[in-house]
Amino acid sequence: MPEKTEKDLAYAFAAESKAAARNDAFARKAELDGYTQIARLFRAVSNAESVHARRYLMLMRGKIGTTEENLETAFQNEIKANVEEYPKLIKDAAQEDKKGVVKAFSQSRDVEDRHAELYKKAMNDMLADREPDYYVCQVCGYITEDEAPDNCPVCGAVKAKFTLVN
Ligand SMILES: [Fe+2]
Ligand SMILES: [Fe+2]
């Protein structure tokens, strides 16, 4: 495949991933404003953009490996976000005194560490035939196994903010 197409796939993957997240946020806002049907449409389009993003990623060279390789890649990405990427972003936001952003970036950094830990555990769980349920904090993205905590250990959100993801 010519180089340009590979770049275009990467561009389209990033754009569609963003559109999916943006439409999901629009859906939540519509829900809050009482526009249930519009929220449904935003969610449907968000899901469709995810289909596009996944399709492009699968067409890109070397992006999807075996599940063992993908676990390792996912683990390394979380570590990189925790150790290299978020610390820089936190520093920039702190320098500009953007307290809300510092908080969001800091909580995400802590959560990425937890994600890395879960990936590491999953490799051992596979061998031990252990199959935990995962609950995700809808405020900060922290994940717990088997049950939602009374309060999120990273952001303090209450139990009701956790969603079971299957
Ligand atoms: Fe993560
Ligand atoms: Fe949280």
mmCIF file of C-alpha atoms and ligand atoms in Angstrom:
data_model
loop_
_atom_site.group_PDB
_atom_site.id
_atom_site.type_symbol
_atom_site.label_atom_id
_atom_site.label_comp_id
_atom_site.label_asym_id
_atom_site.label_seq_id
_atom_site.Cartn_x
_atom_site.Cartn_y
_atom_site.Cartn_z
ATOM 1 C CA MET A 1 0.000 0.000 0.000
ATOM 2 C CA PRO A 2 1.432 3.440 -0.848
ATOM 3 C CA GLU A 3 2.719 5.538 2.040
ATOM 4 C CA LYS A 4 0.114 8.265 1.578
ATOM 5 C CA THR A 5 -2.759 5.867 2.121
ATOM 6 C CA GLU A 6 -1.174 4.658 5.361
ATOM 7 C CA LYS A 7 -0.978 8.277 6.568
ATOM 8 C CA ASP A 8 -4.563 8.934 5.467
ATOM 9 C CA LEU A 9 -5.743 5.888 7.409
ATOM 10 C CA ALA A 10 -3.973 7.204 10.518
ATOM 11 C CA TYR A 11 -5.562 10.622 9.982
ATOM 12 C CA ALA A 12 -9.043 9.153 9.448
ATOM 13 C CA PHE A 13 -8.631 6.881 12.479
ATOM 14 C CA ALA A 14 -7.795 9.863 14.727
ATOM 15 C CA ALA A 15 -10.588 12.017 13.279
ATOM 16 C CA GLU A 16 -13.257 9.319 13.636
ATOM 17 C CA SER A 17 -12.082 8.471 17.167
ATOM 18 C CA LYS A 18 -12.478 12.128 18.114
ATOM 19 C CA ALA A 19 -15.883 12.343 16.462
ATOM 20 C CA ALA A 20 -17.015 9.280 18.435
ATOM 21 C CA ALA A 21 -15.959 10.823 21.755
ATOM 22 C CA ARG A 22 -17.428 14.200 20.836
ATOM 23 C CA ASN A 23 -20.805 12.769 19.837
ATOM 24 C CA ASP A 24 -20.907 10.748 23.033
ATOM 25 C CA ALA A 25 -20.349 13.946 25.019
ATOM 26 C CA PHE A 26 -23.092 15.652 22.962
ATOM 27 C CA ALA A 27 -25.402 12.730 23.822
ATOM 28 C CA ARG A 28 -24.786 13.211 27.534
ATOM 29 C CA LYS A 29 -25.512 16.920 27.236
ATOM 30 C CA ALA A 30 -28.716 16.247 25.278
ATOM 31 C CA GLU A 31 -29.748 13.738 27.976
ATOM 32 C CA LEU A 32 -29.167 16.362 30.689
ATOM 33 C CA ASP A 33 -31.213 18.884 28.719
ATOM 34 C CA GLY A 34 -34.088 16.413 28.425
ATOM 35 C CA TYR A 35 -33.687 15.679 24.697
ATOM 36 C CA THR A 36 -33.825 11.886 24.977
ATOM 37 C CA GLN A 37 -34.394 11.226 21.271
ATOM 38 C CA ILE A 38 -31.581 13.555 20.191
ATOM 39 C CA ALA A 39 -29.316 11.850 22.752
ATOM 40 C CA ARG A 40 -30.186 8.524 21.139
ATOM 41 C CA LEU A 41 -29.153 9.877 17.726
ATOM 42 C CA PHE A 42 -25.855 11.260 19.060
ATOM 43 C CA ARG A 43 -25.136 7.877 20.649
ATOM 44 C CA ALA A 44 -25.964 6.038 17.424
ATOM 45 C CA VAL A 45 -23.688 8.315 15.372
ATOM 46 C CA SER A 46 -20.961 8.031 18.027
ATOM 47 C CA ASN A 47 -21.179 4.255 17.733
ATOM 48 C CA ALA A 48 -21.018 4.506 13.938
ATOM 49 C CA GLU A 49 -17.890 6.699 14.097
ATOM 50 C CA SER A 50 -16.328 4.024 16.332
ATOM 51 C CA VAL A 51 -17.097 1.480 13.625
ATOM 52 C CA HIS A 52 -15.218 3.684 11.132
ATOM 53 C CA ALA A 53 -12.267 4.178 13.475
ATOM 54 C CA ARG A 54 -11.956 0.441 14.175
ATOM 55 C CA ARG A 55 -12.208 -0.380 10.499
ATOM 56 C CA TYR A 56 -9.335 1.991 9.612
ATOM 57 C CA LEU A 57 -7.165 0.714 12.443
ATOM 58 C CA MET A 58 -7.615 -2.814 11.173
ATOM 59 C CA LEU A 59 -6.537 -1.710 7.693
ATOM 60 C CA MET A 60 -3.366 -0.069 9.042
ATOM 61 C CA ARG A 61 -0.191 -2.136 9.017
ATOM 62 C CA GLY A 62 0.912 -3.741 12.272
ATOM 63 C CA LYS A 63 -1.627 -2.085 14.586
ATOM 64 C CA ILE A 64 -3.480 -5.209 15.746
ATOM 65 C CA GLY A 65 -1.412 -8.179 16.916
ATOM 66 C CA THR A 66 -2.219 -11.370 18.764
ATOM 67 C CA THR A 67 -4.147 -10.841 21.998
ATOM 68 C CA GLU A 68 -0.956 -11.452 23.987
ATOM 69 C CA GLU A 69 0.812 -8.790 21.913
ATOM 70 C CA ASN A 70 -2.132 -6.395 22.249
ATOM 71 C CA LEU A 71 -2.148 -6.813 26.039
ATOM 72 C CA GLU A 72 1.546 -5.939 26.088
ATOM 73 C CA THR A 73 0.994 -2.924 23.769
ATOM 74 C CA ALA A 74 -1.940 -1.711 25.875
ATOM 75 C CA PHE A 75 0.151 -2.134 29.048
ATOM 76 C CA GLN A 76 3.077 -0.170 27.583
ATOM 77 C CA ASN A 77 0.752 2.623 26.387
ATOM 78 C CA GLU A 78 -0.702 3.044 29.885
ATOM 79 C CA ILE A 79 2.783 3.179 31.407
ATOM 80 C CA LYS A 80 3.873 5.756 28.824
ATOM 81 C CA ALA A 81 0.801 7.903 29.513
ATOM 82 C CA ASN A 82 1.402 7.644 33.272
ATOM 83 C CA VAL A 83 5.165 8.244 33.285
ATOM 84 C CA GLU A 84 5.834 10.473 30.260
ATOM 85 C CA GLU A 85 2.772 12.059 28.704
ATOM 86 C CA TYR A 86 0.517 13.196 31.558
ATOM 87 C CA PRO A 87 3.347 14.638 33.711
ATOM 88 C CA LYS A 88 4.177 17.064 30.847
ATOM 89 C CA LEU A 89 0.541 18.042 30.403
ATOM 90 C CA ILE A 90 0.115 18.546 34.163
ATOM 91 C CA LYS A 91 3.172 20.802 34.226
ATOM 92 C CA ASP A 92 1.850 22.995 31.396
ATOM 93 C CA ALA A 93 -1.580 23.336 32.992
ATOM 94 C CA ALA A 94 -0.006 24.122 36.391
ATOM 95 C CA GLN A 95 2.195 26.833 34.835
ATOM 96 C CA GLU A 96 -0.914 28.485 33.422
ATOM 97 C CA ASP A 97 -2.731 27.980 36.733
ATOM 98 C CA LYS A 98 -5.585 25.975 35.163
ATOM 99 C CA LYS A 99 -6.615 24.158 38.340
ATOM 100 C CA GLY A 100 -9.522 22.201 36.857
ATOM 101 C CA VAL A 101 -7.334 20.924 34.048
ATOM 102 C CA VAL A 102 -4.511 20.019 36.447
ATOM 103 C CA LYS A 103 -7.029 17.978 38.427
ATOM 104 C CA ALA A 104 -8.385 16.194 35.332
ATOM 105 C CA PHE A 105 -4.898 15.402 33.977
ATOM 106 C CA SER A 106 -3.646 14.271 37.408
ATOM 107 C CA GLN A 107 -6.595 11.960 37.951
ATOM 108 C CA SER A 108 -6.159 10.520 34.463
ATOM 109 C CA ARG A 109 -2.459 9.926 35.146
ATOM 110 C CA ASP A 110 -3.369 7.978 38.305
ATOM 111 C CA VAL A 111 -6.056 6.054 36.462
ATOM 112 C CA GLU A 112 -3.633 5.034 33.671
ATOM 113 C CA ASP A 113 -1.442 3.444 36.318
ATOM 114 C CA ARG A 114 -4.460 1.405 37.447
ATOM 115 C CA HIS A 115 -5.207 0.415 33.836
ATOM 116 C CA ALA A 116 -1.633 -0.850 33.458
ATOM 117 C CA GLU A 117 -2.043 -2.856 36.669
ATOM 118 C CA LEU A 118 -5.275 -4.434 35.376
ATOM 119 C CA TYR A 119 -3.618 -5.453 32.107
ATOM 120 C CA LYS A 120 -0.799 -7.047 34.025
ATOM 121 C CA LYS A 121 -3.310 -8.859 36.262
ATOM 122 C CA ALA A 122 -5.325 -10.031 33.258
ATOM 123 C CA MET A 123 -2.363 -11.986 31.939
ATOM 124 C CA ASN A 124 -2.175 -13.900 35.232
ATOM 125 C CA ASP A 125 -5.974 -14.140 35.557
ATOM 126 C CA MET A 126 -6.060 -15.910 32.196
ATOM 127 C CA LEU A 127 -3.817 -18.649 33.548
ATOM 128 C CA ALA A 128 -5.783 -18.850 36.813
ATOM 129 C CA ASP A 129 -9.203 -18.935 35.048
ATOM 130 C CA ARG A 130 -10.257 -15.865 37.007
ATOM 131 C CA GLU A 131 -12.967 -13.761 35.307
ATOM 132 C CA PRO A 132 -13.647 -10.507 37.152
ATOM 133 C CA ASP A 133 -16.379 -8.013 36.221
ATOM 134 C CA TYR A 134 -15.188 -4.462 35.542
ATOM 135 C CA TYR A 135 -16.843 -1.290 36.857
ATOM 136 C CA VAL A 136 -15.743 2.034 35.333
ATOM 137 C CA CYS A 137 -15.966 5.403 37.100
ATOM 138 C CA GLN A 138 -17.786 7.730 34.704
ATOM 139 C CA VAL A 139 -16.080 10.767 36.213
ATOM 140 C CA CYS A 140 -12.391 9.809 36.034
ATOM 141 C CA GLY A 141 -12.203 6.413 34.300
ATOM 142 C CA TYR A 142 -10.922 4.433 37.295
ATOM 143 C CA ILE A 143 -11.755 0.713 37.032
ATOM 144 C CA THR A 144 -12.577 -1.686 39.863
ATOM 145 C CA GLU A 145 -12.969 -5.442 39.702
ATOM 146 C CA ASP A 146 -16.096 -7.360 40.750
ATOM 147 C CA GLU A 147 -17.932 -4.508 42.483
ATOM 148 C CA ALA A 148 -18.201 -0.747 42.518
ATOM 149 C CA PRO A 149 -16.655 0.909 45.609
ATOM 150 C CA ASP A 150 -18.628 3.283 47.874
ATOM 151 C CA ASN A 151 -16.345 6.060 46.641
ATOM 152 C CA CYS A 152 -13.891 6.179 43.747
ATOM 153 C CA PRO A 153 -10.348 5.984 45.167
ATOM 154 C CA VAL A 154 -9.083 8.511 42.593
ATOM 155 C CA CYS A 155 -11.830 11.144 42.257
ATOM 156 C CA GLY A 156 -14.155 10.388 45.186
ATOM 157 C CA ALA A 157 -17.261 9.857 43.002
ATOM 158 C CA VAL A 158 -20.112 7.893 44.616
ATOM 159 C CA LYS A 159 -21.002 4.270 43.771
ATOM 160 C CA ALA A 160 -23.800 5.269 41.377
ATOM 161 C CA LYS A 161 -21.195 6.857 39.073
ATOM 162 C CA PHE A 162 -19.736 3.430 38.293
ATOM 163 C CA THR A 163 -20.946 1.527 35.236
ATOM 164 C CA LEU A 164 -20.615 -2.230 34.741
ATOM 165 C CA VAL A 165 -18.879 -2.785 31.387
ATOM 166 C CA ASN A 166 -19.170 -6.186 29.767
HETATM 167 FE FE FE B 1 -5.815 4.108 30.258
HETATM 168 FE FE FE B 2 -13.379 8.270 39.678
#
